[in-house]
Structure formats: C-alpha cells, structure tokens
Amino acid sequence: QKGEYHAALERYKVAGALAPTDPRPLLNRGQIYALQKRHERAEAEYTAALKLDPANPTAFAQRALARLRAATGPKGGGKPALA
C-alpha cells in the first residue's frame, strides 16, 4: 500500500536476514529511503548492496542519485560532492 514505508522496510530487513548475500533487499530499502527523501540513508543501503555485488549497475546509479540529491537538497550545500 502507498505510504507504508515502515512495514516495507521491516519486510526487506527480514528478507536481507534470510538471504544475506542477495543485494536486492538492500536496493529496495534504498529505494524506500529515497522516496522518503532520506538520501544519506539511501546511499548507505546502496553502498552495502555494492559490497555484495560490486558490479551492480542499479546500485551504482541509485547511489549516485542519492549522493546528488543529498548534496543539492534543501539541507545540502547546493554543490554535489565529487568523491
């Protein structure tokens, strides 16, 4: 259901515990955090997914977007980080 982020995060946490080498629960948690505009947390989830699957193009792209949004959002300094 729309807006039930907390329940979805909990379900993906369980999924991650059941399949600790699968990056998909981390990617999905990152998406939820991004929808909530919690970009720093989303970046952390995507980074964790990349540790499991270093060549995952979705994780790379979504992490880059999270970094950009965190840097240019209302609380960001207006300039994206280069590193």
PDB file of C-alpha atoms in Angstrom:
ATOM      1  CA  GLN A   1       0.000   0.000   0.000  1.00  0.00           C
ATOM      2  CA  LYS A   2       1.094   3.524  -0.719  1.00  0.00           C
ATOM      3  CA  GLY A   3       2.976   5.152   2.117  1.00  0.00           C
ATOM      4  CA  GLU A   4       3.526   2.043   4.238  1.00  0.00           C
ATOM      5  CA  TYR A   5       7.245   2.546   4.232  1.00  0.00           C
ATOM      6  CA  HIS A   6       7.940   1.348   7.756  1.00  0.00           C
ATOM      7  CA  ALA A   7       6.318  -2.039   7.151  1.00  0.00           C
ATOM      8  CA  ALA A   8       8.121  -2.438   3.831  1.00  0.00           C
ATOM      9  CA  LEU A   9      11.477  -1.579   5.432  1.00  0.00           C
ATOM     10  CA  GLU A  10      10.874  -4.216   8.089  1.00  0.00           C
ATOM     11  CA  ARG A  11       9.969  -6.839   5.491  1.00  0.00           C
ATOM     12  CA  TYR A  12      13.118  -6.108   3.496  1.00  0.00           C
ATOM     13  CA  LYS A  13      15.140  -6.307   6.706  1.00  0.00           C
ATOM     14  CA  VAL A  14      13.798  -9.835   7.222  1.00  0.00           C
ATOM     15  CA  ALA A  15      14.452 -10.682   3.576  1.00  0.00           C
ATOM     16  CA  GLY A  16      18.034  -9.499   3.974  1.00  0.00           C
ATOM     17  CA  ALA A  17      18.490 -11.689   7.033  1.00  0.00           C
ATOM     18  CA  LEU A  18      17.124 -14.698   5.146  1.00  0.00           C
ATOM     19  CA  ALA A  19      19.300 -14.048   2.082  1.00  0.00           C
ATOM     20  CA  PRO A  20      22.377 -12.181   3.350  1.00  0.00           C
ATOM     21  CA  THR A  21      24.270 -12.434   0.052  1.00  0.00           C
ATOM     22  CA  ASP A  22      21.410 -11.062  -2.072  1.00  0.00           C
ATOM     23  CA  PRO A  23      21.693  -7.302  -2.747  1.00  0.00           C
ATOM     24  CA  ARG A  24      18.036  -6.879  -3.705  1.00  0.00           C
ATOM     25  CA  PRO A  25      16.668  -6.251  -0.188  1.00  0.00           C
ATOM     26  CA  LEU A  26      19.290  -3.532   0.255  1.00  0.00           C
ATOM     27  CA  LEU A  27      18.433  -1.998  -3.109  1.00  0.00           C
ATOM     28  CA  ASN A  28      14.752  -1.977  -2.231  1.00  0.00           C
ATOM     29  CA  ARG A  29      15.434  -0.428   1.177  1.00  0.00           C
ATOM     30  CA  GLY A  30      17.463   2.235  -0.597  1.00  0.00           C
ATOM     31  CA  GLN A  31      14.526   2.969  -2.865  1.00  0.00           C
ATOM     32  CA  ILE A  32      12.209   3.364   0.109  1.00  0.00           C
ATOM     33  CA  TYR A  33      14.611   5.741   1.835  1.00  0.00           C
ATOM     34  CA  ALA A  34      14.943   7.717  -1.406  1.00  0.00           C
ATOM     35  CA  LEU A  35      11.155   8.031  -1.623  1.00  0.00           C
ATOM     36  CA  GLN A  36      11.205   9.379   1.929  1.00  0.00           C
ATOM     37  CA  LYS A  37      13.917  11.855   0.896  1.00  0.00           C
ATOM     38  CA  ARG A  38      16.320  10.246   3.361  1.00  0.00           C
ATOM     39  CA  HIS A  39      19.111  10.334   0.815  1.00  0.00           C
ATOM     40  CA  GLU A  40      22.039   9.721   3.165  1.00  0.00           C
ATOM     41  CA  ARG A  41      20.372   6.552   4.407  1.00  0.00           C
ATOM     42  CA  ALA A  42      19.563   5.511   0.834  1.00  0.00           C
ATOM     43  CA  GLU A  43      23.208   5.976  -0.099  1.00  0.00           C
ATOM     44  CA  ALA A  44      24.256   3.707   2.770  1.00  0.00           C
ATOM     45  CA  GLU A  45      21.900   0.955   1.575  1.00  0.00           C
ATOM     46  CA  TYR A  46      23.193   1.193  -1.998  1.00  0.00           C
ATOM     47  CA  THR A  47      26.784   1.113  -0.758  1.00  0.00           C
ATOM     48  CA  ALA A  48      26.003  -2.029   1.243  1.00  0.00           C
ATOM     49  CA  ALA A  49      24.467  -3.578  -1.894  1.00  0.00           C
ATOM     50  CA  LEU A  50      27.643  -2.781  -3.811  1.00  0.00           C
ATOM     51  CA  LYS A  51      29.692  -4.620  -1.202  1.00  0.00           C
ATOM     52  CA  LEU A  52      27.659  -7.731  -2.026  1.00  0.00           C
ATOM     53  CA  ASP A  53      27.636  -7.158  -5.789  1.00  0.00           C
ATOM     54  CA  PRO A  54      30.412  -4.723  -6.782  1.00  0.00           C
ATOM     55  CA  ALA A  55      29.355  -4.582 -10.439  1.00  0.00           C
ATOM     56  CA  ASN A  56      25.640  -3.928  -9.842  1.00  0.00           C
ATOM     57  CA  PRO A  57      24.711  -1.090 -12.231  1.00  0.00           C
ATOM     58  CA  THR A  58      21.461  -0.275 -10.434  1.00  0.00           C
ATOM     59  CA  ALA A  59      23.250   0.181  -7.129  1.00  0.00           C
ATOM     60  CA  PHE A  60      25.858   2.448  -8.763  1.00  0.00           C
ATOM     61  CA  ALA A  61      23.249   4.607 -10.484  1.00  0.00           C
ATOM     62  CA  GLN A  62      20.953   4.877  -7.478  1.00  0.00           C
ATOM     63  CA  ARG A  63      23.852   5.656  -5.137  1.00  0.00           C
ATOM     64  CA  ALA A  64      24.954   8.452  -7.456  1.00  0.00           C
ATOM     65  CA  LEU A  65      21.424   9.889  -7.457  1.00  0.00           C
ATOM     66  CA  ALA A  66      21.219   9.661  -3.674  1.00  0.00           C
ATOM     67  CA  ARG A  67      24.540  11.485  -3.344  1.00  0.00           C
ATOM     68  CA  LEU A  68      23.432  14.174  -5.763  1.00  0.00           C
ATOM     69  CA  ARG A  69      20.092  14.657  -4.030  1.00  0.00           C
ATOM     70  CA  ALA A  70      21.723  14.767  -0.607  1.00  0.00           C
ATOM     71  CA  ALA A  71      24.184  17.410  -1.796  1.00  0.00           C
ATOM     72  CA  THR A  72      21.680  19.577  -3.663  1.00  0.00           C
ATOM     73  CA  GLY A  73      18.601  19.101  -1.498  1.00  0.00           C
ATOM     74  CA  PRO A  74      17.214  21.654   0.944  1.00  0.00           C
ATOM     75  CA  LYS A  75      19.805  20.728   3.571  1.00  0.00           C
ATOM     76  CA  GLY A  76      22.650  20.230   1.093  1.00  0.00           C
ATOM     77  CA  GLY A  77      25.158  22.883   0.279  1.00  0.00           C
ATOM     78  CA  GLY A  78      23.934  23.247  -3.295  1.00  0.00           C
ATOM     79  CA  LYS A  79      27.001  21.622  -4.870  1.00  0.00           C
ATOM     80  CA  PRO A  80      27.262  17.879  -5.485  1.00  0.00           C
ATOM     81  CA  ALA A  81      30.177  16.048  -3.900  1.00  0.00           C
ATOM     82  CA  LEU A  82      32.768  14.848  -6.399  1.00  0.00           C
ATOM     83  CA  ALA A  83      34.031  11.901  -4.363  1.00  0.00           C
TER      84      ALA A  83
END
